[in-house]
Coordinates of N, CA and C in Angstrom, one line a residue:
M106 N -76.1 9.7 -22.6 CA -75.2 10.4 -23.3 C -73.7 10.0 -22.9
G107 N -73.0 10.0 -24.2 CA -71.5 9.8 -24.3 C -70.8 10.7 -23.8
R108 N -69.6 10.4 -23.3 CA -68.6 11.4 -22.7 C -68.2 12.5 -23.8
V109 N -68.3 12.3 -25.1 CA -67.9 13.4 -26.0 C -69.0 13.5 -26.9
Q110 N -70.2 13.2 -26.4 CA -71.5 13.1 -27.1 C -71.6 14.3 -28.2
D111 N -71.6 14.4 -29.4 CA -71.9 15.2 -30.5 C -70.7 16.3 -30.8
K112 N -69.7 15.9 -30.1 CA -68.3 16.8 -30.4 C -67.9 16.4 -31.7
V113 N -67.4 17.3 -32.5 CA -66.7 17.0 -33.9 C -65.3 16.9 -33.7
V114 N -64.7 15.7 -33.9 CA -63.5 15.4 -33.8 C -62.8 14.8 -34.8
I115 N -61.5 15.6 -35.2 CA -60.6 15.1 -36.2 C -59.5 14.3 -35.7
V116 N -59.2 13.0 -36.3 CA -58.1 12.3 -35.9 C -57.3 11.9 -36.9
T117 N -56.0 12.5 -36.9 CA -55.2 12.0 -38.0 C -54.6 10.8 -37.8
G118 N -54.1 10.3 -38.9 CA -53.5 8.9 -38.9 C -54.5 7.9 -38.2
G119 N -55.7 8.1 -38.3 CA -56.9 7.1 -37.6 C -57.3 5.9 -38.2
S120 N -56.5 5.5 -39.2 CA -57.1 4.3 -39.8 C -56.5 2.9 -39.2
Q121 N -55.4 3.1 -38.4 CA -54.7 1.9 -37.8 C -54.0 2.3 -36.6
G122 N -53.7 1.1 -35.7 CA -52.6 1.3 -34.7 C -53.4 2.3 -33.5
I123 N -52.6 3.1 -32.9 CA -53.3 3.8 -31.9 C -54.2 4.8 -32.5
G124 N -54.3 5.3 -33.5 CA -55.2 6.1 -34.2 C -56.5 5.4 -34.4
E125 N -56.7 4.0 -34.7 CA -57.7 3.4 -34.9 C -58.5 3.3 -33.6
A126 N -57.7 3.0 -32.5 CA -58.1 2.8 -31.3 C -58.9 4.1 -30.6
I127 N -58.3 5.3 -30.9 CA -58.7 6.5 -30.5 C -60.0 6.5 -31.2
V128 N -60.1 6.5 -32.6 CA -61.3 6.5 -33.2 C -62.5 5.9 -32.7
R129 N -62.2 4.6 -32.3 CA -63.3 3.7 -31.9 C -63.7 4.2 -30.6
R130 N -62.8 4.6 -29.8 CA -63.2 5.0 -28.4 C -64.0 6.2 -28.4
L131 N -63.7 7.2 -29.2 CA -64.3 8.5 -29.1 C -65.9 8.2 -30.0
A132 N -65.8 7.4 -30.9 CA -67.1 7.2 -31.7 C -68.0 6.5 -30.6
E133 N -67.5 5.6 -29.8 CA -68.2 4.8 -28.9 C -68.9 5.7 -28.0
E134 N -68.0 6.9 -27.7 CA -68.7 7.8 -26.6 C -69.5 8.9 -27.3
G135 N -69.8 8.8 -28.6 CA -71.0 9.7 -29.1 C -70.2 10.7 -29.9
A136 N -69.0 10.9 -30.4 CA -68.3 11.9 -31.1 C -68.8 11.6 -32.6
K137 N -68.6 12.7 -33.2 CA -68.8 12.7 -34.8 C -67.3 12.8 -35.2
V138 N -66.7 11.9 -35.7 CA -65.3 11.5 -35.9 C -65.1 11.8 -37.4
I139 N -63.9 12.2 -37.7 CA -63.4 12.5 -39.0 C -62.0 11.9 -39.0
I140 N -62.1 10.8 -39.6 CA -60.7 9.7 -39.7 C -60.0 10.4 -40.9
T141 N -58.6 11.0 -40.8 CA -57.9 11.4 -41.8 C -56.6 10.5 -41.9
D142 N -56.0 10.1 -43.0 CA -55.0 9.4 -43.2 C -54.7 9.1 -44.7
I143 N -53.5 8.7 -44.9 CA -53.0 8.3 -46.4 C -53.4 6.9 -46.7
S144 N -53.8 5.9 -45.7 CA -54.3 4.7 -46.0 C -55.7 4.7 -46.4
V145 N -56.2 4.9 -47.6 CA -57.6 5.1 -47.9 C -58.5 3.9 -47.6
D146 N -58.0 2.5 -48.2 CA -58.8 1.5 -48.0 C -59.2 1.1 -46.6
Q147 N -58.2 1.3 -45.5 CA -58.4 1.0 -44.2 C -59.3 2.1 -43.7
G148 N -59.1 3.3 -43.9 CA -59.8 4.6 -43.5 C -61.1 4.5 -43.9
E149 N -61.6 4.2 -45.3 CA -62.9 3.9 -45.6 C -63.6 3.0 -44.9
N150 N -62.9 1.8 -44.8 CA -63.6 0.4 -44.1 C -63.9 0.9 -42.7
L151 N -63.0 1.4 -42.1 CA -63.3 1.8 -40.6 C -64.3 2.7 -40.6
A152 N -64.5 3.7 -41.3 CA -65.8 4.5 -41.3 C -66.9 4.1 -41.6
K153 N -67.1 3.3 -42.5 CA -68.1 2.3 -42.9 C -68.6 1.4 -42.0
E154 N -67.5 0.7 -41.2 CA -68.0 0.0 -40.2 C -68.6 0.7 -38.8
L155 N -68.2 1.9 -38.6 CA -68.8 2.7 -37.6 C -69.8 3.5 -37.7
G156 N -70.2 3.7 -38.8 CA -71.5 4.2 -39.4 C -71.4 5.6 -39.6
E157 N -72.6 6.2 -39.7 CA -72.9 7.4 -40.4 C -72.3 8.6 -39.6
N158 N -72.1 8.5 -38.3 CA -71.3 9.6 -37.6 C -69.7 9.5 -37.7
T159 N -69.3 8.8 -38.5 CA -67.9 8.6 -38.9 C -67.4 8.8 -40.4
T160 N -66.6 9.8 -40.6 CA -66.4 10.2 -41.9 C -64.8 9.9 -42.2
F161 N -64.4 9.7 -43.5 CA -63.1 9.3 -43.9 C -62.6 10.4 -44.9
I162 N -61.6 11.0 -44.6 CA -61.0 12.0 -45.6 C -59.5 11.6 -46.0
K163 N -59.1 11.5 -47.2 CA -57.6 11.1 -47.4 C -56.8 12.6 -47.1
H164 N -55.7 12.3 -46.4 CA -55.2 13.5 -45.7 C -53.3 13.0 -45.7
D165 N -52.7 13.8 -46.3 CA -51.3 13.8 -46.1 C -51.0 14.9 -45.1
V166 N -50.5 14.6 -43.9 CA -50.7 15.6 -42.8 C -49.5 16.7 -42.9
S167 N -48.5 16.2 -43.9 CA -47.3 17.1 -44.1 C -47.6 18.1 -45.2
N168 N -48.6 18.2 -45.8 CA -49.0 18.9 -46.9 C -50.2 20.0 -46.3
V169 N -49.8 21.3 -46.3 CA -50.5 22.1 -45.7 C -52.0 22.4 -46.7
D170 N -51.9 22.1 -48.0 CA -53.3 22.1 -48.8 C -54.1 21.0 -48.5
D171 N -53.6 19.9 -48.1 CA -54.4 18.9 -47.7 C -55.1 19.2 -46.4
W172 N -54.3 20.1 -45.4 CA -54.9 20.3 -44.0 C -56.3 21.2 -44.6
K173 N -56.0 22.1 -45.4 CA -57.0 23.2 -45.8 C -58.3 22.4 -46.4
N174 N -58.0 21.5 -47.1 CA -59.0 20.5 -47.9 C -59.8 19.9 -46.8
V175 N -59.3 19.3 -45.7 CA -59.7 18.6 -44.5 C -60.8 19.6 -43.9
L176 N -60.2 20.5 -43.4 CA -60.9 21.6 -42.5 C -62.2 22.3 -43.4
N177 N -61.8 22.4 -44.8 CA -63.0 23.0 -45.5 C -64.2 21.9 -45.6
K178 N -63.8 20.8 -45.7 CA -64.8 19.7 -45.7 C -65.7 19.7 -44.5
V179 N -64.8 19.7 -43.3 CA -65.4 19.7 -41.9 C -66.3 20.9 -41.8
D180 N -65.7 21.8 -42.0 CA -66.5 23.2 -41.9 C -68.0 23.2 -42.5
E181 N -68.0 22.7 -44.0 CA -68.9 22.4 -44.8 C -70.1 21.5 -44.2
K182 N -69.6 20.4 -43.5 CA -70.4 19.5 -42.9 C -71.0 19.7 -41.5
Y183 N -70.1 20.3 -40.7 CA -70.4 20.6 -39.4 C -70.3 21.9 -38.9
G184 N -69.5 22.8 -39.6 CA -69.6 24.2 -39.2 C -68.5 24.4 -37.9
K185 N -67.9 23.4 -37.4 CA -67.1 23.7 -36.2 C -66.1 22.3 -36.1
V186 N -65.1 22.7 -35.1 CA -64.2 21.4 -34.7 C -64.3 21.7 -33.3
D187 N -64.6 20.5 -32.6 CA -64.4 20.6 -31.1 C -63.1 20.0 -30.6
V188 N -62.4 19.0 -31.2 CA -61.3 18.2 -30.7 C -60.6 18.0 -32.1
L189 N -59.2 18.2 -32.0 CA -58.3 17.9 -33.0 C -57.3 16.7 -32.3
V190 N -57.3 15.7 -32.7 CA -56.0 14.7 -32.2 C -54.9 14.5 -33.4
N191 N -53.9 15.3 -33.1 CA -52.7 15.1 -34.0 C -52.0 13.8 -33.7
N192 N -52.5 12.8 -34.2 CA -51.9 11.5 -34.1 C -50.9 10.9 -35.1
A193 N -50.9 11.4 -36.3 CA -50.5 10.8 -37.6 C -48.9 10.9 -37.3
G194 N -48.0 9.9 -37.5 CA -46.7 10.1 -37.3 C -45.8 9.0 -38.0
I195 N -44.6 9.1 -38.1 CA -43.8 8.1 -38.7 C -42.4 8.1 -37.9
S196 N -41.7 6.9 -38.0 CA -40.5 6.7 -37.4 C -39.2 6.2 -38.2
I197 N -38.2 7.2 -38.8 CA -37.0 6.7 -39.5 C -36.0 7.1 -38.5
L198 N -35.4 5.8 -38.2 CA -34.4 6.0 -37.2 C -32.8 6.1 -37.9
G199 N -31.9 6.5 -37.3 CA -30.3 6.5 -37.8 C -29.7 7.4 -37.1
S200 N -28.5 7.1 -36.7 CA -27.6 8.0 -36.0 C -27.4 9.4 -36.6
V201 N -26.9 10.3 -36.0 CA -26.6 11.6 -36.4 C -25.7 11.6 -37.7
D202 N -24.7 10.8 -37.7 CA -23.8 10.8 -38.6 C -24.2 10.1 -40.0
E203 N -25.4 9.0 -39.7 CA -25.7 8.1 -40.7 C -26.9 8.6 -41.5
M204 N -27.7 9.6 -40.7 CA -29.2 9.7 -41.4 C -29.0 10.7 -42.5
S205 N -29.7 10.5 -43.6 CA -29.7 11.2 -44.6 C -30.6 12.5 -44.4
E206 N -30.3 13.5 -45.1 CA -31.1 14.9 -44.9 C -32.5 14.5 -45.3
E207 N -32.7 13.7 -46.3 CA -34.1 13.4 -46.7 C -34.8 12.6 -45.7
D208 N -34.2 11.8 -45.1 CA -35.2 10.9 -43.9 C -35.2 11.7 -42.6
Y209 N -34.3 12.6 -42.3 CA -34.4 13.5 -41.4 C -35.5 14.3 -41.4
M210 N -35.6 15.1 -42.7 CA -36.8 15.9 -43.0 C -38.2 15.2 -43.1
K211 N -38.1 14.0 -43.6 CA -39.2 13.2 -43.4 C -40.0 13.2 -42.0
N212 N -39.1 12.9 -41.1 CA -39.5 12.8 -39.7 C -40.0 14.2 -39.3
I213 N -39.5 15.2 -39.7 CA -39.8 16.6 -39.2 C -41.1 17.1 -39.8
N214 N -41.1 16.8 -41.2 CA -42.2 17.2 -42.0 C -43.5 16.5 -41.4
V215 N -43.6 15.1 -41.1 CA -44.9 14.4 -40.7 C -45.1 14.6 -39.3
N216 N -44.2 14.5 -38.5 CA -44.4 14.5 -37.0 C -44.5 15.8 -36.4
Q217 N -43.7 16.7 -36.9 CA -43.5 18.1 -36.3 C -44.2 19.3 -37.1
H218 N -44.1 19.4 -38.4 CA -44.7 20.4 -39.0 C -46.3 20.2 -39.4
S219 N -46.7 19.0 -39.4 CA -48.1 18.9 -39.3 C -48.9 19.0 -38.3
V220 N -48.3 19.0 -37.2 CA -49.0 19.5 -35.9 C -49.1 21.2 -35.8
F221 N -48.0 21.8 -36.3 CA -48.1 23.2 -36.5 C -49.2 23.6 -37.4
Y222 N -49.2 22.7 -38.7 CA -50.3 23.1 -39.5 C -51.8 22.8 -39.0
G223 N -51.8 21.9 -38.2 CA -53.0 21.5 -37.5 C -53.6 22.5 -36.6
M224 N -52.6 22.8 -35.6 CA -53.1 23.7 -34.4 C -53.3 25.1 -35.1
K225 N -52.6 25.6 -36.0 CA -52.9 26.9 -36.6 C -54.2 26.9 -37.4
L226 N -54.3 25.9 -38.2 CA -55.6 26.0 -39.2 C -56.9 25.8 -38.7
V227 N -56.8 24.8 -37.6 CA -58.0 24.5 -36.9 C -58.6 25.7 -35.9
K228 N -57.9 26.6 -35.8 CA -58.4 27.5 -34.7 C -59.6 28.3 -35.1
P229 N -59.7 28.7 -36.4 CA -61.0 29.3 -36.8 C -62.3 28.4 -36.5
L230 N -62.3 27.2 -36.7 CA -63.3 26.1 -36.4 C -63.4 26.1 -34.9
M231 N -62.4 26.0 -34.3 CA -62.7 25.8 -32.7 C -63.2 27.1 -32.2
D232 N -62.9 28.4 -32.9 CA -63.7 29.6 -32.4 C -64.9 29.5 -32.6
K233 N -65.5 28.9 -33.8 CA -66.9 28.9 -33.9 C -67.5 27.9 -32.8
A234 N -66.9 26.9 -32.5 CA -67.3 26.0 -31.4 C -67.4 26.6 -30.0
G235 N -66.7 27.7 -30.0 CA -66.6 28.4 -28.5 C -65.4 27.8 -27.8
G236 N -64.4 27.1 -28.4 CA -63.2 26.5 -27.6 C -63.2 25.1 -28.0
G237 N -62.1 24.5 -27.4 CA -61.9 23.1 -27.9 C -60.8 22.4 -27.1
S238 N -60.3 21.4 -27.8 CA -59.3 20.5 -27.2 C -58.3 20.2 -28.4
I239 N -57.2 20.5 -28.3 CA -56.2 19.9 -29.1 C -55.2 19.0 -28.5
I240 N -55.1 17.9 -29.0 CA -54.2 16.6 -28.2 C -53.3 16.3 -29.3
N241 N -51.9 16.4 -28.9 CA -50.9 16.3 -29.7 C -50.2 14.9 -29.2
L242 N -50.1 13.8 -30.1 CA -49.5 12.6 -29.8 C -47.9 12.7 -30.0
S243 N -47.2 12.9 -28.9 CA -45.7 12.8 -28.8 C -45.3 11.4 -28.6
S244 N -44.4 11.4 -27.6 CA -43.9 10.3 -27.4 C -42.9 10.2 -26.1
I245 N -42.6 9.1 -25.5 CA -41.6 9.0 -24.4 C -40.3 9.5 -25.1
A246 N -40.1 9.3 -26.5 CA -39.1 9.9 -27.2 C -39.1 11.4 -27.3
G247 N -39.9 12.0 -26.8 CA -40.2 13.5 -26.6 C -39.7 13.8 -25.3
I248 N -39.4 13.0 -24.3 CA -38.9 13.3 -23.0 C -37.5 12.7 -22.6
I249 N -37.2 11.6 -23.4 CA -35.8 10.9 -23.1 C -35.1 10.9 -24.5
G250 N -34.0 10.7 -24.4 CA -33.2 10.5 -25.6 C -33.3 9.0 -25.9
S251 N -32.9 8.5 -27.1 CA -32.9 7.2 -27.8 C -31.9 7.0 -28.7
Q252 N -31.0 6.0 -28.8 CA -30.0 5.9 -29.7 C -30.5 5.7 -31.2
G253 N -30.0 6.5 -32.0 CA -30.4 6.6 -33.4 C -31.7 7.4 -33.8
G254 N -32.2 8.3 -32.8 CA -33.5 8.8 -32.7 C -33.3 10.2 -33.3
T255 N -32.3 10.6 -33.8 CA -31.8 11.9 -34.1 C -33.2 12.7 -34.7
G256 N -33.8 12.2 -35.7 CA -35.0 12.9 -36.4 C -36.1 12.7 -35.7
Y257 N -36.2 11.4 -35.2 CA -37.7 11.0 -34.5 C -37.8 11.8 -33.2
N258 N -36.7 11.6 -32.3 CA -36.7 12.2 -31.0 C -36.8 13.8 -31.2
G259 N -36.1 14.2 -32.3 CA -36.1 15.7 -32.4 C -37.4 16.2 -32.8
S260 N -38.0 15.5 -33.4 CA -39.6 15.9 -33.9 C -40.6 15.8 -32.7
K261 N -40.4 14.7 -31.9 CA -41.3 14.4 -30.6 C -41.0 15.5 -29.5
F262 N -39.6 15.7 -29.4 CA -39.3 16.8 -28.4 C -39.9 18.3 -28.9
A263 N -40.0 18.3 -30.1 CA -40.5 19.7 -30.9 C -42.2 19.8 -30.2
V264 N -42.6 18.6 -30.7 CA -44.2 18.7 -30.4 C -44.4 18.8 -29.0
R265 N -43.7 18.6 -28.0 CA -43.7 18.8 -26.7 C -43.9 20.2 -26.5
G266 N -42.8 20.9 -26.9 CA -42.5 22.3 -26.7 C -43.6 23.0 -27.5
M267 N -43.9 22.8 -28.7 CA -44.9 23.4 -29.4 C -46.4 23.4 -28.7
T268 N -46.6 22.3 -28.1 CA -47.7 22.1 -27.3 C -47.9 23.2 -26.2
K269 N -46.9 23.3 -25.5 CA -46.8 24.3 -24.3 C -47.1 25.6 -24.7
T270 N -46.3 25.9 -26.0 CA -46.5 27.4 -26.4 C -47.9 27.5 -26.8
A271 N -48.4 26.7 -27.5 CA -49.8 26.8 -28.2 C -50.7 26.8 -26.9
A272 N -50.6 26.2 -26.0 CA -51.4 26.2 -24.7 C -51.5 27.7 -24.3
L273 N -50.3 28.3 -24.1 CA -50.3 29.7 -23.7 C -50.9 30.9 -24.7
D274 N -50.7 30.6 -26.1 CA -51.4 31.3 -26.9 C -52.9 31.2 -27.0
Y275 N -53.3 30.0 -26.9 CA -54.9 29.6 -27.1 C -55.7 29.8 -25.7
A276 N -55.1 30.1 -24.7 CA -55.7 29.8 -23.4 C -57.0 30.8 -23.3
K277 N -56.7 32.2 -23.7 CA -57.6 33.0 -23.6 C -58.9 32.8 -24.5
D278 N -58.8 31.9 -25.6 CA -59.8 31.5 -26.4 C -60.5 30.3 -26.0
N279 N -60.1 29.9 -24.7 CA -60.7 28.5 -24.3 C -60.5 27.3 -25.2
I280 N -59.3 27.2 -25.5 CA -58.7 26.0 -26.4 C -57.6 25.5 -25.6
R281 N -57.7 24.3 -25.2 CA -56.6 23.6 -24.4 C -55.8 22.8 -25.3
V282 N -54.5 22.7 -25.1 CA -53.7 22.2 -25.7 C -52.7 21.4 -24.8
N283 N -52.8 19.9 -25.2 CA -52.0 19.0 -24.4 C -51.4 18.1 -25.1
S284 N -50.3 17.1 -24.6 CA -49.6 16.3 -25.4 C -49.6 14.9 -24.6
I285 N -49.8 13.8 -25.3 CA -49.8 12.4 -24.9 C -48.3 11.8 -25.2
H286 N -47.8 11.1 -24.2 CA -46.3 10.5 -24.4 C -46.5 9.1 -24.3
P287 N -46.9 8.3 -25.3 CA -46.9 6.7 -25.1 C -45.6 6.3 -25.1
G288 N -45.5 5.1 -24.1 CA -44.3 4.2 -24.2 C -44.5 3.4 -25.5
L289 N -43.9 2.0 -25.1 CA -44.0 0.9 -26.2 C -45.5 0.4 -26.1
I290 N -46.2 0.5 -27.3 CA -47.5 0.1 -27.5 C -47.8 -1.1 -28.5
E291 N -48.7 -1.9 -28.1 CA -48.9 -3.1 -28.8 C -49.6 -2.6 -30.1
T292 N -48.9 -2.5 -31.4 CA -49.4 -2.1 -32.5 C -48.9 -3.2 -33.6
P293 N -49.4 -3.1 -34.8 CA -49.0 -4.2 -35.7 C -47.4 -4.1 -36.1
I294 N -46.8 -3.1 -35.9 CA -45.5 -2.9 -36.2 C -44.5 -4.0 -35.3
L295 N -45.3 -4.3 -34.0 CA -44.5 -5.0 -33.2 C -44.8 -6.6 -33.5
S296 N -45.6 -6.9 -34.3 CA -45.8 -8.2 -34.6 C -44.8 -9.1 -35.1
V297 N -43.7 -8.4 -35.6 CA -42.4 -9.1 -36.1 C -41.4 -9.3 -35.0
L298 N -41.8 -9.0 -33.6 CA -40.8 -9.1 -32.6 C -40.7 -10.5 -32.3
S299 N -39.6 -11.2 -31.9 CA -39.5 -12.6 -31.4 C -39.9 -12.7 -30.0
D300 N -40.1 -13.8 -29.6 CA -40.7 -14.0 -28.3 C -39.6 -13.6 -27.1
E301 N -38.5 -13.9 -27.6 CA -37.3 -13.5 -26.9 C -37.1 -12.1 -26.6
Y302 N -37.2 -11.3 -27.7 CA -37.0 -9.9 -27.6 C -38.2 -9.3 -27.0
R303 N -39.3 -9.8 -27.2 CA -40.5 -9.2 -26.4 C -40.5 -9.3 -25.0
E304 N -39.7 -10.4 -24.4 CA -39.6 -10.8 -23.2 C -38.7 -9.6 -22.5
I305 N -37.4 -9.4 -23.2 CA -36.5 -8.3 -23.0 C -37.4 -7.0 -22.8
L306 N -38.2 -6.8 -23.8 CA -38.8 -5.3 -23.6 C -39.8 -5.2 -22.4
N307 N -40.6 -6.3 -22.2 CA -41.4 -6.5 -21.1 C -40.7 -6.2 -19.7
N308 N -39.6 -6.8 -19.8 CA -38.6 -6.8 -18.4 C -38.0 -5.5 -18.3
S309 N -38.0 -4.7 -19.2 CA -37.4 -3.2 -19.4 C -38.6 -2.2 -18.6
I310 N -39.8 -2.7 -18.6 CA -40.9 -1.7 -18.2 C -41.4 -2.1 -16.7
P311 N -41.3 -1.2 -16.0 CA -41.7 -1.5 -14.5 C -43.0 -2.3 -14.3
M312 N -44.0 -2.1 -15.0 CA -45.2 -2.6 -14.9 C -45.2 -4.2 -15.6
G313 N -44.2 -4.3 -16.4 CA -43.9 -5.7 -16.8 C -44.6 -6.1 -18.2
R314 N -45.1 -5.2 -18.8 CA -45.8 -5.5 -20.2 C -45.7 -4.0 -21.0
I315 N -45.9 -4.4 -22.3 CA -46.1 -3.5 -23.4 C -47.6 -2.9 -23.3
G316 N -47.8 -1.7 -23.6 CA -49.2 -1.0 -23.4 C -50.2 -1.5 -24.4
K317 N -51.4 -1.2 -24.3 CA -52.4 -1.4 -25.5 C -52.9 -0.2 -25.8
P318 N -53.2 -0.2 -27.3 CA -53.7 1.0 -27.8 C -55.1 1.6 -27.1
E319 N -55.9 0.9 -26.6 CA -57.0 1.1 -25.9 C -56.4 2.3 -24.7
E320 N -55.5 1.6 -24.2 CA -55.0 2.6 -22.9 C -54.6 3.9 -23.3
I321 N -54.2 4.2 -24.5 CA -53.8 5.5 -24.9 C -55.2 6.2 -25.5
A322 N -56.1 5.5 -26.1 CA -57.4 6.0 -26.5 C -58.2 6.5 -25.4
N323 N -58.1 5.8 -24.1 CA -58.8 6.2 -23.0 C -58.2 7.4 -22.4
L324 N -56.8 7.6 -22.6 CA -56.3 9.0 -22.0 C -56.7 10.2 -23.1
T325 N -56.6 9.7 -24.3 CA -57.3 10.6 -25.4 C -58.7 11.3 -25.0
L326 N -59.5 10.2 -24.8 CA -60.9 10.4 -24.4 C -60.9 11.4 -23.1
F327 N -60.4 11.2 -22.2 CA -60.3 12.1 -21.1 C -60.0 13.6 -21.6
L328 N -59.1 13.8 -22.3 CA -58.6 15.0 -22.7 C -59.5 15.5 -23.8
A329 N -60.2 14.7 -24.6 CA -61.2 15.3 -25.5 C -62.5 15.7 -24.7
S330 N -62.7 15.2 -23.5 CA -64.2 15.4 -23.1 C -63.9 16.6 -22.0
D331 N -65.0 17.1 -21.4 CA -65.0 18.0 -20.5 C -64.6 17.9 -19.2
E332 N -64.2 16.5 -19.0 CA -63.7 16.3 -17.5 C -62.4 16.6 -17.4
S333 N -61.6 17.2 -18.5 CA -60.2 17.8 -18.5 C -60.2 19.4 -18.7
T334 N -61.3 20.1 -18.4 CA -61.1 21.4 -18.8 C -60.4 22.2 -18.1
Y335 N -59.5 21.8 -17.1 CA -58.6 22.6 -16.5 C -57.3 22.2 -16.5
C336 N -57.0 21.3 -17.7 CA -55.8 21.0 -18.2 C -55.4 21.5 -19.4
T337 N -54.2 22.3 -19.4 CA -53.6 22.6 -20.6 C -52.1 22.9 -20.4
G338 N -51.3 22.7 -21.6 CA -50.0 22.6 -21.6 C -49.4 21.7 -20.9
A339 N -50.0 20.6 -20.6 CA -49.5 19.5 -20.0 C -49.2 18.3 -20.7
E340 N -48.0 17.6 -20.2 CA -47.9 16.3 -20.8 C -48.1 14.9 -20.1
F341 N -48.8 14.2 -20.6 CA -49.5 13.0 -19.9 C -48.7 11.8 -20.6
V342 N -47.9 11.1 -19.6 CA -47.1 10.0 -20.1 C -47.8 8.6 -19.7
A343 N -47.8 7.8 -20.7 CA -48.5 6.5 -20.5 C -47.4 5.4 -20.9
D344 N -46.6 5.2 -20.0 CA -45.5 4.1 -20.6 C -45.3 3.0 -19.5
G345 N -46.1 2.8 -18.6 CA -45.8 1.6 -17.6 C -44.6 1.8 -16.7
G346 N -44.5 3.0 -16.7 CA -43.4 3.5 -15.5 C -41.9 3.6 -16.2
F347 N -41.7 3.4 -17.5 CA -40.5 3.4 -18.1 C -39.7 4.5 -17.9
T348 N -40.3 5.8 -18.0 CA -39.3 7.0 -17.8 C -39.0 7.5 -16.5
V349 N -39.5 6.6 -15.5 CA -39.4 7.2 -14.1 C -38.2 6.4 -13.4
Q350 N -37.6 5.5 -14.2 CA -36.5 4.6 -13.8 C -35.3 5.5 -13.5

């Protein structure tokens, strides 16, 4: 038996990067995984590769009607949701005085509003399951400031706060809500880094290296499983020690 055997899990932004690693890890441990993403080809190919217990649904997380469509389809197929992983996100950087209102709101709509929609709308399906686990991917940018991060950091700080509030609201219903705060993680976006700049980044991290997507996936697995049944409203940092300096 896997650690999340037969749990019904939704992973937003699940077709690539950290999301893909989470999908693979949960599927490996027996979950029935619903991948949602705007990247249709990648999502469909991943679902096909992982087999019959993995499904892909196209999903713009900033669109409340798309959320309702996803949850209606999951309800029709499984009748419940045990775990929601709010992983989808974007990063548009710019200083306070330079960032456009449009770019600021893109950060907020995708990174913050989507988490609100997911936590609110998944509740009836988690009630059907008798409880569940909501895992919100924030960032160390939700714990510390970073230059040029007015929109991104603002959204990630908000996810941290929303997580704690939802944990209090949902505790009586046996629904746990926690946030994960990754540091720098080895995803395709880092492939453009020069060796020199990569060395600078490695040297800025106490553990001396950039993290792996699988390390975030393993933490997500713990929070999705029944091994974490007394954890709620907490922030789990995985950054190689960067924020303790």
